[in-house]
CSV table of N, CA and C in Angstrom, one decimal:
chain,number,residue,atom,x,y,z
J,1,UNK,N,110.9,110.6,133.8
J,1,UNK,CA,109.7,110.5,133.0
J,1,UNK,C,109.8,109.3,132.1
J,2,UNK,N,109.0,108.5,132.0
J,2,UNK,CA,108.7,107.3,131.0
J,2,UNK,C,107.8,107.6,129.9
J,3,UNK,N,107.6,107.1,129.3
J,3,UNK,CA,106.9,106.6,128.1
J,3,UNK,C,106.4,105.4,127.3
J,4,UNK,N,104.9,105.6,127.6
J,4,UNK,CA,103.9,104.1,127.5
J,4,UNK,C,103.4,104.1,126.0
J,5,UNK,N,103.6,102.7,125.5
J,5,UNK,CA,103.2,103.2,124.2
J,5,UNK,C,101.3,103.0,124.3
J,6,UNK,N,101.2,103.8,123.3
J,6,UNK,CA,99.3,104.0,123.1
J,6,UNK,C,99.0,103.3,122.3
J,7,UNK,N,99.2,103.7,121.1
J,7,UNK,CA,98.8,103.2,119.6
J,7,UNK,C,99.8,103.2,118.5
J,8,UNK,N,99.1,102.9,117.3
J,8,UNK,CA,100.1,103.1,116.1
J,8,UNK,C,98.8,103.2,114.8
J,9,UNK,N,99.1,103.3,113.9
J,9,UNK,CA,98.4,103.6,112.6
J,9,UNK,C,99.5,103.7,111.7
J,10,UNK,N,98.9,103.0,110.8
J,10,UNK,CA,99.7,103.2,109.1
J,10,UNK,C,99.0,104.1,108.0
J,11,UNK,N,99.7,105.3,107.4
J,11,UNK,CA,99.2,106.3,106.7
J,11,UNK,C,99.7,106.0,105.3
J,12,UNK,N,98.8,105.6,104.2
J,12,UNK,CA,99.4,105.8,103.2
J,12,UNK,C,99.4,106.4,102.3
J,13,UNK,N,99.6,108.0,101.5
J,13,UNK,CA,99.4,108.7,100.6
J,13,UNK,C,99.8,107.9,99.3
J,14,UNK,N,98.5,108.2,98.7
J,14,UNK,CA,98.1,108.0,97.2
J,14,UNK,C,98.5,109.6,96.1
J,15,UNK,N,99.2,109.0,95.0
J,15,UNK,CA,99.0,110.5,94.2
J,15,UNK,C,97.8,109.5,93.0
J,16,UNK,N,97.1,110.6,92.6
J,16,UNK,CA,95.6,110.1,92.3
J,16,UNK,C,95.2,111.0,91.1
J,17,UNK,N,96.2,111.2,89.9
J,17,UNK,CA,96.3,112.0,88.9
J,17,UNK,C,96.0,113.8,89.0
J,18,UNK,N,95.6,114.3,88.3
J,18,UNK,CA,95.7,115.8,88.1
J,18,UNK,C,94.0,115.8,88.1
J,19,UNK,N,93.4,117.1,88.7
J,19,UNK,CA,92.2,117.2,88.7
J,19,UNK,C,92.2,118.3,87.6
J,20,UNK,N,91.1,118.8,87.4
J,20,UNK,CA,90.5,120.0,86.4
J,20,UNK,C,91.5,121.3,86.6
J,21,UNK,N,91.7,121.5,87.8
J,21,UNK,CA,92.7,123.0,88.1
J,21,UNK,C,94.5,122.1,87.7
J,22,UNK,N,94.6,120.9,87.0
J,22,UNK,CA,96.0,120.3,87.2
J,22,UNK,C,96.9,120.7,88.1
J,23,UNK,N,96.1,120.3,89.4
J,23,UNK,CA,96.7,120.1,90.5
J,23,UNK,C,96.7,118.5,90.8
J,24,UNK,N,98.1,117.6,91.6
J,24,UNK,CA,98.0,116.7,91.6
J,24,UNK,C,96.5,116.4,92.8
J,25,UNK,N,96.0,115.2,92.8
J,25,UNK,CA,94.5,114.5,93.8
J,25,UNK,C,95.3,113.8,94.8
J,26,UNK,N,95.7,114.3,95.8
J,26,UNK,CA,96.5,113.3,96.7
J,26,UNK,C,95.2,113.0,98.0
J,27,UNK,N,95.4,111.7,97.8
J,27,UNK,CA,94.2,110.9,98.5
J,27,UNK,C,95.0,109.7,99.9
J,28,UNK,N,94.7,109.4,101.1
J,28,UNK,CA,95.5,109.0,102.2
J,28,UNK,C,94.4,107.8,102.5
J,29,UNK,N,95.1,106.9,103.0
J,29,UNK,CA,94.2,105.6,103.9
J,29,UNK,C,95.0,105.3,105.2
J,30,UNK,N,94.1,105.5,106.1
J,30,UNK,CA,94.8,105.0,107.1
J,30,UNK,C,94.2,103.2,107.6
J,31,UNK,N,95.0,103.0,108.4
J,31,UNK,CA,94.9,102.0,109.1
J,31,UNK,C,95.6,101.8,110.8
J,32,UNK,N,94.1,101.6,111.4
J,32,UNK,CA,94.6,101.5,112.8
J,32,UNK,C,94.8,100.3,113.6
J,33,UNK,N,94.9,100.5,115.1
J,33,UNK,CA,95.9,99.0,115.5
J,33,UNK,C,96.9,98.3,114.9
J,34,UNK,N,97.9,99.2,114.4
J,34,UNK,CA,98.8,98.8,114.7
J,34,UNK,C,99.9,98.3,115.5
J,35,UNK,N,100.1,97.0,115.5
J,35,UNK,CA,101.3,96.5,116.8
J,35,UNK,C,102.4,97.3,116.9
J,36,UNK,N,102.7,97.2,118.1
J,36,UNK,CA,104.2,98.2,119.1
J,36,UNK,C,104.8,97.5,118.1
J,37,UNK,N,106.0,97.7,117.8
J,37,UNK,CA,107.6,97.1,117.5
J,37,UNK,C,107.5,95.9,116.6
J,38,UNK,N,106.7,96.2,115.6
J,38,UNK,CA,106.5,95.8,114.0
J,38,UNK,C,108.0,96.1,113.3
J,39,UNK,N,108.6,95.0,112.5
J,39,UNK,CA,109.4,95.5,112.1
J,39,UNK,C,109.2,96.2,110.5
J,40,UNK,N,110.2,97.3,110.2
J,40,UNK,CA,110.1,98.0,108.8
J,40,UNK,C,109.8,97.4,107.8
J,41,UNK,N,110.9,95.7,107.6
J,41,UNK,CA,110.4,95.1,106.5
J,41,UNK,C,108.7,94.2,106.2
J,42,UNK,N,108.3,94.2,107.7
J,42,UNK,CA,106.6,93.6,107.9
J,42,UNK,C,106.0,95.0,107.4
J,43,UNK,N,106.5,95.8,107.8
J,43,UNK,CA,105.6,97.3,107.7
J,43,UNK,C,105.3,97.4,105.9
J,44,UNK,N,106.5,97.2,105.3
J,44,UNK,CA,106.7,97.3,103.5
J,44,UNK,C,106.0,96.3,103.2
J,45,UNK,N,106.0,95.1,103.4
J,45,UNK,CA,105.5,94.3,102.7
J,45,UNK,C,104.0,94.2,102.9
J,46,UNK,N,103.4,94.7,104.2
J,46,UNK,CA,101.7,95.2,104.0
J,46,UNK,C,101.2,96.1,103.0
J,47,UNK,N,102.4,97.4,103.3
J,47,UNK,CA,102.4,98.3,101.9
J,47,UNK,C,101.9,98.1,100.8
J,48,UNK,N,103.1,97.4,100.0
J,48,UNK,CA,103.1,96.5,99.1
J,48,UNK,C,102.1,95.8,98.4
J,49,UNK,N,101.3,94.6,100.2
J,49,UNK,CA,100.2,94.4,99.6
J,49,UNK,C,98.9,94.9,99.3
J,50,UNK,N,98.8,95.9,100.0
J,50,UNK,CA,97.8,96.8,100.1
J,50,UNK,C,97.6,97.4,98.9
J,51,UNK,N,99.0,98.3,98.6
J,51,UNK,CA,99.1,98.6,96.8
J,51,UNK,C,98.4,97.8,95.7
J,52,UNK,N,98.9,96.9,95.8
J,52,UNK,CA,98.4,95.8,94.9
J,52,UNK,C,97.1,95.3,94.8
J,53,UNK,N,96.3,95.8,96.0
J,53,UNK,CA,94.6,95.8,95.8
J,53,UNK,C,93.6,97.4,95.5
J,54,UNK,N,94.9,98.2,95.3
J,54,UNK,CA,94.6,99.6,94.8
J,54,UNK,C,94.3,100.1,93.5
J,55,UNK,N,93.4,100.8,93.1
J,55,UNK,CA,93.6,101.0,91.2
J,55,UNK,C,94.6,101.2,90.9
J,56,UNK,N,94.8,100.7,90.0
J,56,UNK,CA,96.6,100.8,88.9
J,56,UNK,C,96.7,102.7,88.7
J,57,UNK,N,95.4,103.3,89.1
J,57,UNK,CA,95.3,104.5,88.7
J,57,UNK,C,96.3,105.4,89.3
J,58,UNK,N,96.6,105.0,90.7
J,58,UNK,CA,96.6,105.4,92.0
J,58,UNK,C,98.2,104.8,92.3
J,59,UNK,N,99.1,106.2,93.0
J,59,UNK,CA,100.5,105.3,92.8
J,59,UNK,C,101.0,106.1,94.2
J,60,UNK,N,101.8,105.0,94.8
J,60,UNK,CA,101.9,105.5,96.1
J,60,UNK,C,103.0,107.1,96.5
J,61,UNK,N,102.9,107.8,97.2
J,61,UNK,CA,103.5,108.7,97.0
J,61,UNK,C,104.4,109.1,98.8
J,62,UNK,N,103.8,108.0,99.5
J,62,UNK,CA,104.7,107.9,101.3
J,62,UNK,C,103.8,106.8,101.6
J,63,UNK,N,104.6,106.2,102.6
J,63,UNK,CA,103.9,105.6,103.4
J,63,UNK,C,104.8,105.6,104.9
J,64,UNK,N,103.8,105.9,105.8
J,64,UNK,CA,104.5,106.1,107.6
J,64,UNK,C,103.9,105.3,108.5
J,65,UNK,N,104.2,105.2,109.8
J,65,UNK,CA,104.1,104.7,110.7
J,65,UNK,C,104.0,105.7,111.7
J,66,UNK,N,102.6,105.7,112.0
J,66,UNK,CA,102.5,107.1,113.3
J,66,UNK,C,102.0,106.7,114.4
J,67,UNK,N,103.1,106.8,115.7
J,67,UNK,CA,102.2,106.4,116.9
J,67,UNK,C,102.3,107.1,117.6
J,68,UNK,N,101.6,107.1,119.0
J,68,UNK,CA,101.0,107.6,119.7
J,68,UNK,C,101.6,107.2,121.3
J,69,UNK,N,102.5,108.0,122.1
J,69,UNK,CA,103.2,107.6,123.3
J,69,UNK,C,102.3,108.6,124.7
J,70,UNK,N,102.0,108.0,125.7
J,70,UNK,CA,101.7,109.0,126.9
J,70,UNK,C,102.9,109.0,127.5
J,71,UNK,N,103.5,110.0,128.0
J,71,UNK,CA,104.2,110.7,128.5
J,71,UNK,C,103.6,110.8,130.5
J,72,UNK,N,104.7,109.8,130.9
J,72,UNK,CA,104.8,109.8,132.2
J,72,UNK,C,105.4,109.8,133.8
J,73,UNK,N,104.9,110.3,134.6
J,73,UNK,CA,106.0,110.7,135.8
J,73,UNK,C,106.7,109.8,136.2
C-alpha cells in the first residue's frame, strides 16, 4: 500500500478573551493549499506573520498543519 499526498491546510486557534458565561472565546482560521513538504520553520514564520495582522486582542493558542493522504493498492 502507498500513499499519495492530497492536500494540506494550516489551522490556527485564537484564544479570544472570556465571554459573558467566563468561558474562554476560542476562534480558528484556517488556510488551504497548502504545499507538500513545507518546512516547520516556513510554517512558523507564516504564523508569526499572520499573528501580526490579527487584533492585539486575540493571542494564539496552537497552530498545526493538517493534511490529507489517499491511501493506495
Amino acid at each position: 500500500m502507498g500513499k499519495t499526498f492530497e492536500n494540506a491546510r494550516l489551522q490556527i486557534k485564537y484564544d479570544c478573551g472570556l465571554g459573558d458565561d467566563n468561558k474562554t472565546i476560542v476562534k480558528s482560521k484556517s488556510y488551504s493549499d497548502v504545499r507538500q513538504n513545507v518546512e516547520d520553520t516556513k510554517i512558523r514564520a507564516v504564523v508569526n506573520a499572520i499573528n501580526g495582522l490579527v487584533s492585539t486582542d486575540h493571542s494564539e493558542l496552537e497552530a498545526k498543519l493538517i493534511t490529507t493522504e489517499i491511501v493506495t493498492d
